[in-house]
């Protein structure tokens, strides 16, 4: 069995356990795939760390998992990272970066998932000035999975 097949099997088993609510098993199955950089596994493992499901709650570990999945273009990881920036959990509170990641997640999703990400993004936008919204949109437009920009921006007062 190749490493990619083993990783896919691990993610499938981890995802099934995650959706059954067997979070300890989900973490055990997802961790090896996440360590190999599987974006889907990173997103789900980040969720487990953020909420303390099956693993000790650790916002910094959650943010790290989400970031590593987000820069690969995984919309769930992007949305969750955006929400972490909105709440300041595991990362400094930064509404512009929250807007950026939620905008990217919405653009890569469809249906109810897209609608939810748009609602989250719009809630964040209500905390921003027009200039900050433009900056968040620009960061999202300039971003690509093959050349992720660092999560930094200039604060204008």
CSV table of N, CA and C in Angstrom, one decimal, residues 7-143:
chain,number,residue,atom,x,y,z
A,7,UNK,N,-2.7,7.2,3.7
A,7,UNK,CA,-3.1,8.5,4.2
A,7,UNK,C,-4.6,8.7,3.9
A,8,UNK,N,-5.0,8.4,2.7
A,8,UNK,CA,-6.4,8.5,2.3
A,8,UNK,C,-7.3,7.6,3.2
A,9,UNK,N,-6.8,6.4,3.4
A,9,UNK,CA,-7.6,5.5,4.3
A,9,UNK,C,-7.7,6.0,5.7
A,10,UNK,N,-6.6,6.6,6.2
A,10,UNK,CA,-6.5,7.1,7.5
A,10,UNK,C,-7.5,8.3,7.7
A,11,UNK,N,-7.5,9.1,6.7
A,11,UNK,CA,-8.4,10.3,6.7
A,11,UNK,C,-9.8,9.8,6.6
A,12,UNK,N,-10.1,8.8,5.8
A,12,UNK,CA,-11.5,8.3,5.7
A,12,UNK,C,-11.9,7.7,7.0
A,13,UNK,N,-11.1,6.9,7.7
A,13,UNK,CA,-11.4,6.4,9.0
A,13,UNK,C,-11.6,7.5,10.0
A,14,UNK,N,-10.7,8.4,10.0
A,14,UNK,CA,-10.7,9.6,10.9
A,14,UNK,C,-12.0,10.4,10.7
A,15,UNK,N,-12.3,10.6,9.5
A,15,UNK,CA,-13.5,11.4,9.2
A,15,UNK,C,-14.8,10.7,9.7
A,16,UNK,N,-14.8,9.4,9.4
A,16,UNK,CA,-16.0,8.6,9.9
A,16,UNK,C,-16.1,8.6,11.4
A,17,UNK,N,-15.0,8.5,12.1
A,17,UNK,CA,-15.0,8.5,13.5
A,17,UNK,C,-15.4,9.9,14.0
A,18,UNK,N,-14.9,11.0,13.4
A,18,UNK,CA,-15.2,12.3,13.7
A,18,UNK,C,-16.7,12.6,13.6
A,19,UNK,N,-17.4,12.1,12.5
A,19,UNK,CA,-18.8,12.3,12.3
A,19,UNK,C,-19.6,11.4,13.2
A,20,UNK,N,-19.1,10.3,13.7
A,20,UNK,CA,-19.8,9.5,14.7
A,20,UNK,C,-19.7,10.1,16.1
A,21,UNK,N,-18.8,11.0,16.3
A,21,UNK,CA,-18.5,11.6,17.6
A,21,UNK,C,-17.5,10.8,18.4
A,22,UNK,N,-16.8,9.9,17.8
A,22,UNK,CA,-15.7,9.1,18.4
A,22,UNK,C,-14.4,9.9,18.2
A,23,UNK,N,-14.3,10.9,19.0
A,23,UNK,CA,-13.2,11.9,18.8
A,23,UNK,C,-11.8,11.4,19.1
A,24,UNK,N,-11.7,10.5,20.1
A,24,UNK,CA,-10.4,9.9,20.5
A,24,UNK,C,-9.9,9.1,19.3
A,25,UNK,N,-10.8,8.3,18.7
A,25,UNK,CA,-10.3,7.5,17.5
A,25,UNK,C,-10.1,8.5,16.3
A,26,UNK,N,-10.9,9.5,16.2
A,26,UNK,CA,-10.7,10.4,15.1
A,26,UNK,C,-9.3,11.1,15.2
A,27,UNK,N,-9.0,11.5,16.3
A,27,UNK,CA,-7.6,12.1,16.5
A,27,UNK,C,-6.5,11.1,16.2
A,28,UNK,N,-6.7,9.9,16.7
A,28,UNK,CA,-5.7,8.9,16.4
A,28,UNK,C,-5.5,8.6,14.9
A,29,UNK,N,-6.6,8.5,14.2
A,29,UNK,CA,-6.6,8.3,12.8
A,29,UNK,C,-6.1,9.5,12.0
A,30,UNK,N,-6.5,10.7,12.4
A,30,UNK,CA,-6.2,11.9,11.6
A,30,UNK,C,-4.7,12.3,11.8
A,31,UNK,N,-4.2,12.1,13.0
A,31,UNK,CA,-2.9,12.7,13.3
A,31,UNK,C,-1.8,12.3,12.3
A,32,UNK,N,-1.6,11.0,11.9
A,32,UNK,CA,-0.6,10.7,11.0
A,32,UNK,C,-0.7,11.4,9.6
A,33,UNK,N,-2.0,11.4,9.1
A,33,UNK,CA,-2.2,12.1,7.8
A,33,UNK,C,-1.9,13.6,8.0
A,34,UNK,N,-2.3,14.2,9.1
A,34,UNK,CA,-2.0,15.6,9.3
A,34,UNK,C,-0.5,15.9,9.4
A,35,UNK,N,0.2,15.0,10.0
A,35,UNK,CA,1.7,15.1,10.1
A,35,UNK,C,2.3,15.1,8.7
A,36,UNK,N,1.7,14.3,7.8
A,36,UNK,CA,2.1,14.3,6.4
A,36,UNK,C,1.6,15.4,5.6
A,37,UNK,N,0.8,16.3,6.2
A,37,UNK,CA,0.4,17.5,5.5
A,37,UNK,C,-1.0,17.4,4.8
A,38,UNK,N,-1.8,16.4,5.1
A,38,UNK,CA,-3.1,16.3,4.4
A,38,UNK,C,-4.0,17.4,4.9
A,39,UNK,N,-4.4,18.2,4.0
A,39,UNK,CA,-5.2,19.4,4.4
A,39,UNK,C,-6.5,19.1,5.1
A,40,UNK,N,-7.2,18.1,4.6
A,40,UNK,CA,-8.5,17.7,5.2
A,40,UNK,C,-8.3,17.2,6.6
A,41,UNK,N,-7.3,16.4,6.8
A,41,UNK,CA,-7.0,15.9,8.1
A,41,UNK,C,-6.6,17.0,9.1
A,42,UNK,N,-5.8,18.0,8.5
A,42,UNK,CA,-5.4,19.1,9.4
A,42,UNK,C,-6.6,19.9,9.8
A,43,UNK,N,-7.6,20.1,8.9
A,43,UNK,CA,-8.8,20.9,9.3
A,43,UNK,C,-9.5,20.2,10.4
A,44,UNK,N,-9.8,18.9,10.3
A,44,UNK,CA,-10.5,18.2,11.3
A,44,UNK,C,-9.7,18.1,12.6
A,45,UNK,N,-8.4,17.8,12.5
A,45,UNK,CA,-7.6,17.7,13.7
A,45,UNK,C,-7.6,19.1,14.4
A,46,UNK,N,-7.5,20.2,13.7
A,46,UNK,CA,-7.6,21.5,14.3
A,46,UNK,C,-8.9,21.7,15.0
A,47,UNK,N,-10.0,21.2,14.5
A,47,UNK,CA,-11.3,21.4,15.1
A,47,UNK,C,-11.3,20.6,16.5
A,48,UNK,N,-10.7,19.4,16.5
A,48,UNK,CA,-10.6,18.6,17.7
A,48,UNK,C,-9.8,19.4,18.7
A,49,UNK,N,-8.7,19.9,18.4
A,49,UNK,CA,-7.9,20.7,19.3
A,49,UNK,C,-8.6,22.0,19.8
A,50,UNK,N,-9.3,22.7,18.9
A,50,UNK,CA,-9.9,23.9,19.2
A,50,UNK,C,-11.0,23.6,20.3
A,51,UNK,N,-11.7,22.5,20.2
A,51,UNK,CA,-12.8,22.3,21.1
A,51,UNK,C,-12.5,21.3,22.2
A,52,UNK,N,-11.3,20.7,22.1
A,52,UNK,CA,-10.9,19.7,23.2
A,52,UNK,C,-11.7,18.4,23.0
A,53,UNK,N,-12.0,18.0,21.8
A,53,UNK,CA,-12.7,16.8,21.5
A,53,UNK,C,-11.7,15.7,21.3
A,54,UNK,N,-11.5,14.7,22.2
A,54,UNK,CA,-10.6,13.6,22.0
A,54,UNK,C,-9.1,13.9,22.2
A,55,UNK,N,-8.8,15.2,22.4
A,55,UNK,CA,-7.5,15.7,22.7
A,55,UNK,C,-7.6,16.9,23.7
A,56,UNK,N,-6.5,17.2,24.4
A,56,UNK,CA,-6.6,18.4,25.2
A,56,UNK,C,-6.9,19.6,24.4
A,57,UNK,N,-7.7,20.5,24.9
A,57,UNK,CA,-8.0,21.8,24.2
A,57,UNK,C,-6.7,22.6,24.1
A,58,UNK,N,-6.4,23.0,22.9
A,58,UNK,CA,-5.1,23.8,22.6
A,58,UNK,C,-5.3,24.7,21.4
A,59,UNK,N,-5.6,25.9,21.7
A,59,UNK,CA,-5.9,26.9,20.6
A,59,UNK,C,-4.7,27.1,19.7
A,60,UNK,N,-3.5,27.1,20.2
A,60,UNK,CA,-2.3,27.3,19.4
A,60,UNK,C,-2.2,26.1,18.4
A,61,UNK,N,-2.4,24.9,18.9
A,61,UNK,CA,-2.3,23.7,18.0
A,61,UNK,C,-3.4,23.7,17.0
A,62,UNK,N,-4.6,24.2,17.4
A,62,UNK,CA,-5.7,24.3,16.5
A,62,UNK,C,-5.4,25.3,15.4
A,63,UNK,N,-4.9,26.4,15.7
A,63,UNK,CA,-4.6,27.5,14.8
A,63,UNK,C,-3.5,27.0,13.8
A,64,UNK,N,-2.5,26.3,14.3
A,64,UNK,CA,-1.4,25.7,13.5
A,64,UNK,C,-2.0,24.7,12.5
A,65,UNK,N,-2.8,23.8,12.9
A,65,UNK,CA,-3.4,22.9,12.0
A,65,UNK,C,-4.3,23.6,11.0
A,66,UNK,N,-5.1,24.5,11.4
A,66,UNK,CA,-5.9,25.2,10.4
A,66,UNK,C,-5.1,26.0,9.4
A,67,UNK,N,-4.0,26.6,9.9
A,67,UNK,CA,-3.2,27.4,9.0
A,67,UNK,C,-2.5,26.5,7.9
A,68,UNK,N,-2.0,25.3,8.4
A,68,UNK,CA,-1.4,24.4,7.5
A,68,UNK,C,-2.3,23.8,6.4
A,69,UNK,N,-3.6,23.7,6.8
A,69,UNK,CA,-4.6,23.2,5.9
A,69,UNK,C,-5.1,24.4,5.0
A,70,UNK,N,-5.2,25.5,5.6
A,70,UNK,CA,-5.7,26.7,4.9
A,70,UNK,C,-4.8,27.1,3.7
A,71,UNK,N,-3.5,27.1,4.0
A,71,UNK,CA,-2.6,27.5,2.9
A,71,UNK,C,-2.6,26.5,1.7
A,72,UNK,N,-3.1,25.3,1.9
A,72,UNK,CA,-3.2,24.3,0.9
A,72,UNK,C,-4.6,24.5,0.1
A,73,UNK,N,-5.4,25.4,0.6
A,73,UNK,CA,-6.7,25.7,-0.1
A,73,UNK,C,-7.9,25.0,0.5
A,74,UNK,N,-7.8,24.3,1.6
A,74,UNK,CA,-8.9,23.6,2.2
A,74,UNK,C,-9.9,24.6,2.8
A,75,UNK,N,-11.1,24.7,2.3
A,75,UNK,CA,-12.1,25.7,2.7
A,75,UNK,C,-12.5,25.6,4.2
A,76,UNK,N,-12.6,24.4,4.7
A,76,UNK,CA,-13.0,24.2,6.1
A,76,UNK,C,-11.9,24.8,7.0
A,77,UNK,N,-10.6,24.5,6.7
A,77,UNK,CA,-9.5,25.0,7.5
A,77,UNK,C,-9.4,26.5,7.3
A,78,UNK,N,-9.7,27.0,6.1
A,78,UNK,CA,-9.7,28.5,5.9
A,78,UNK,C,-10.7,29.2,6.8
A,79,UNK,N,-11.9,28.6,6.8
A,79,UNK,CA,-13.0,29.2,7.5
A,79,UNK,C,-12.7,29.2,9.0
A,80,UNK,N,-12.2,28.0,9.5
A,80,UNK,CA,-11.9,27.9,10.9
A,80,UNK,C,-10.8,28.8,11.3
A,81,UNK,N,-9.8,29.0,10.5
A,81,UNK,CA,-8.7,29.9,10.8
A,81,UNK,C,-9.2,31.3,10.8
A,82,UNK,N,-10.1,31.7,9.9
A,82,UNK,CA,-10.7,33.0,10.0
A,82,UNK,C,-11.5,33.2,11.3
A,83,UNK,N,-12.2,32.2,11.7
A,83,UNK,CA,-12.9,32.4,13.0
A,83,UNK,C,-11.9,32.5,14.2
A,84,UNK,N,-10.8,31.8,14.1
A,84,UNK,CA,-9.8,31.9,15.2
A,84,UNK,C,-9.3,33.3,15.2
A,85,UNK,N,-9.0,33.9,14.0
A,85,UNK,CA,-8.5,35.3,14.0
A,85,UNK,C,-9.6,36.3,14.5
A,86,UNK,N,-10.9,36.0,14.2
A,86,UNK,CA,-12.0,36.8,14.7
A,86,UNK,C,-12.1,36.8,16.3
A,87,UNK,N,-11.9,35.6,16.8
A,87,UNK,CA,-12.0,35.4,18.3
A,87,UNK,C,-10.7,35.7,19.0
A,88,UNK,N,-9.5,35.6,18.3
A,88,UNK,CA,-8.2,35.7,19.0
A,88,UNK,C,-7.9,34.5,19.7
A,89,UNK,N,-8.3,33.3,19.2
A,89,UNK,CA,-8.0,32.1,19.9
A,89,UNK,C,-6.8,31.4,19.1
A,90,UNK,N,-5.7,31.3,19.8
A,90,UNK,CA,-4.5,30.7,19.3
A,90,UNK,C,-3.7,31.6,18.3
A,91,UNK,N,-4.2,32.8,18.0
A,91,UNK,CA,-3.6,33.8,17.1
A,91,UNK,C,-4.1,35.1,17.7
A,92,UNK,N,-3.3,36.2,17.4
A,92,UNK,CA,-3.8,37.5,17.8
A,92,UNK,C,-5.1,37.8,17.1
A,93,UNK,N,-6.0,38.5,17.7
A,93,UNK,CA,-7.2,39.0,17.1
A,93,UNK,C,-6.9,39.9,15.9
A,94,UNK,N,-7.4,39.6,14.7
A,94,UNK,CA,-7.1,40.3,13.5
A,94,UNK,C,-8.3,40.2,12.6
A,95,UNK,N,-9.1,41.2,12.6
A,95,UNK,CA,-10.4,41.1,11.8
A,95,UNK,C,-10.1,41.1,10.3
A,96,UNK,N,-9.0,41.8,9.8
A,96,UNK,CA,-8.7,41.8,8.4
A,96,UNK,C,-8.3,40.4,8.0
A,97,UNK,N,-7.5,39.7,8.7
A,97,UNK,CA,-7.1,38.3,8.4
A,97,UNK,C,-8.3,37.4,8.5
A,98,UNK,N,-9.2,37.6,9.5
A,98,UNK,CA,-10.4,36.8,9.6
A,98,UNK,C,-11.2,37.0,8.3
A,99,UNK,N,-11.4,38.2,7.9
A,99,UNK,CA,-12.1,38.5,6.7
A,99,UNK,C,-11.5,37.8,5.5
A,100,UNK,N,-10.2,37.9,5.3
A,100,UNK,CA,-9.5,37.3,4.2
A,100,UNK,C,-9.7,35.8,4.2
A,101,UNK,N,-9.5,35.1,5.3
A,101,UNK,CA,-9.7,33.6,5.3
A,101,UNK,C,-11.1,33.2,5.1
A,102,UNK,N,-12.1,33.9,5.7
A,102,UNK,CA,-13.5,33.6,5.5
A,102,UNK,C,-13.9,33.8,4.0
A,103,UNK,N,-13.4,34.9,3.4
A,103,UNK,CA,-13.7,35.2,2.0
A,103,UNK,C,-13.2,34.1,1.1
A,104,UNK,N,-11.9,33.6,1.4
A,104,UNK,CA,-11.4,32.5,0.6
A,104,UNK,C,-12.2,31.3,0.8
A,105,UNK,N,-12.6,31.0,2.0
A,105,UNK,CA,-13.4,29.8,2.3
A,105,UNK,C,-14.7,29.8,1.5
A,106,UNK,N,-15.4,30.9,1.6
A,106,UNK,CA,-16.6,31.1,0.8
A,106,UNK,C,-16.4,30.9,-0.7
A,107,UNK,N,-15.4,31.4,-1.2
A,107,UNK,CA,-15.1,31.3,-2.6
A,107,UNK,C,-14.8,29.9,-3.1
A,108,UNK,N,-14.4,29.1,-2.2
A,108,UNK,CA,-14.0,27.7,-2.5
A,108,UNK,C,-15.1,26.7,-2.0
A,109,UNK,N,-16.3,27.2,-1.7
A,109,UNK,CA,-17.3,26.3,-1.1
A,109,UNK,C,-18.6,26.6,-2.0
A,110,UNK,N,-19.6,25.8,-1.7
A,110,UNK,CA,-20.9,26.0,-2.3
A,110,UNK,C,-22.0,25.6,-1.4
A,111,UNK,N,-23.2,25.9,-1.8
A,111,UNK,CA,-24.4,25.5,-1.0
A,111,UNK,C,-24.4,26.2,0.4
A,112,UNK,N,-24.9,25.4,1.3
A,112,UNK,CA,-25.1,25.9,2.7
A,112,UNK,C,-23.8,26.2,3.4
A,113,UNK,N,-22.7,25.5,3.0
A,113,UNK,CA,-21.4,25.8,3.6
A,113,UNK,C,-21.0,27.2,3.1
A,114,UNK,N,-21.1,27.5,1.9
A,114,UNK,CA,-20.8,28.8,1.4
A,114,UNK,C,-21.6,29.9,2.0
A,115,UNK,N,-22.9,29.6,2.2
A,115,UNK,CA,-23.7,30.6,2.8
A,115,UNK,C,-23.3,30.9,4.2
A,116,UNK,N,-22.9,29.8,5.0
A,116,UNK,CA,-22.5,30.0,6.3
A,116,UNK,C,-21.2,30.8,6.4
A,117,UNK,N,-20.2,30.5,5.5
A,117,UNK,CA,-19.0,31.2,5.5
A,117,UNK,C,-19.2,32.7,5.1
A,118,UNK,N,-20.1,33.0,4.2
A,118,UNK,CA,-20.4,34.3,3.9
A,118,UNK,C,-21.1,35.1,5.0
A,119,UNK,N,-21.9,34.4,5.8
A,119,UNK,CA,-22.5,35.1,7.0
A,119,UNK,C,-21.4,35.4,8.0
A,120,UNK,N,-20.5,34.5,8.2
A,120,UNK,CA,-19.4,34.7,9.1
A,120,UNK,C,-18.5,35.9,8.6
A,121,UNK,N,-18.2,35.9,7.3
A,121,UNK,CA,-17.4,36.9,6.8
A,121,UNK,C,-18.1,38.3,6.9
A,122,UNK,N,-19.4,38.3,6.6
A,122,UNK,CA,-20.1,39.6,6.8
A,122,UNK,C,-20.2,40.1,8.2
A,123,UNK,N,-20.3,39.1,9.2
A,123,UNK,CA,-20.2,39.5,10.6
A,123,UNK,C,-18.9,40.2,10.9
A,124,UNK,N,-17.8,39.6,10.4
A,124,UNK,CA,-16.5,40.2,10.6
A,124,UNK,C,-16.4,41.6,9.9
A,125,UNK,N,-17.0,41.7,8.7
A,125,UNK,CA,-16.9,42.9,8.0
A,125,UNK,C,-17.6,44.1,8.7
A,126,UNK,N,-18.6,43.7,9.6
A,126,UNK,CA,-19.2,44.8,10.3
A,126,UNK,C,-18.3,45.4,11.4
A,127,UNK,N,-17.2,44.8,11.6
A,127,UNK,CA,-16.2,45.3,12.6
A,127,UNK,C,-15.1,46.1,11.9
A,128,UNK,N,-15.1,46.2,10.6
A,128,UNK,CA,-14.0,46.8,9.8
A,128,UNK,C,-14.4,48.1,9.2
A,129,UNK,N,-13.4,48.9,9.0
A,129,UNK,CA,-13.6,50.1,8.2
A,129,UNK,C,-13.6,49.7,6.7
A,130,UNK,N,-14.1,50.7,5.8
A,130,UNK,CA,-14.1,50.4,4.4
A,130,UNK,C,-12.6,50.0,3.9
A,131,UNK,N,-11.7,50.8,4.4
A,131,UNK,CA,-10.3,50.5,4.0
A,131,UNK,C,-9.8,49.1,4.4
A,132,UNK,N,-10.2,48.7,5.6
A,132,UNK,CA,-9.8,47.4,6.1
A,132,UNK,C,-10.5,46.3,5.3
A,133,UNK,N,-11.8,46.5,4.9
A,133,UNK,CA,-12.5,45.5,4.0
A,133,UNK,C,-11.7,45.4,2.7
A,134,UNK,N,-11.4,46.6,2.1
A,134,UNK,CA,-10.6,46.5,0.8
A,134,UNK,C,-9.3,45.8,1.0
A,135,UNK,N,-8.6,46.0,2.1
A,135,UNK,CA,-7.4,45.3,2.4
A,135,UNK,C,-7.6,43.8,2.5
A,136,UNK,N,-8.6,43.4,3.2
A,136,UNK,CA,-9.0,42.0,3.3
A,136,UNK,C,-9.3,41.4,2.0
A,137,UNK,N,-10.0,42.1,1.1
A,137,UNK,CA,-10.4,41.6,-0.2
A,137,UNK,C,-9.1,41.5,-1.0
A,138,UNK,N,-8.2,42.5,-0.9
A,138,UNK,CA,-7.0,42.4,-1.7
A,138,UNK,C,-6.1,41.2,-1.3
A,139,UNK,N,-6.0,41.0,0.0
A,139,UNK,CA,-5.2,39.9,0.5
A,139,UNK,C,-5.8,38.6,0.0
A,140,UNK,N,-7.1,38.5,-0.1
A,140,UNK,CA,-7.7,37.2,-0.6
A,140,UNK,C,-7.5,37.1,-2.1
A,141,UNK,N,-7.6,38.2,-2.8
A,141,UNK,CA,-7.4,38.1,-4.3
A,141,UNK,C,-5.9,37.8,-4.6
A,142,UNK,N,-5.0,38.2,-3.8
A,142,UNK,CA,-3.6,38.0,-4.1
A,142,UNK,C,-3.1,36.6,-3.6
A,143,UNK,N,-3.9,36.0,-2.8
A,143,UNK,CA,-3.5,34.7,-2.2
A,143,UNK,C,-3.7,33.6,-3.3
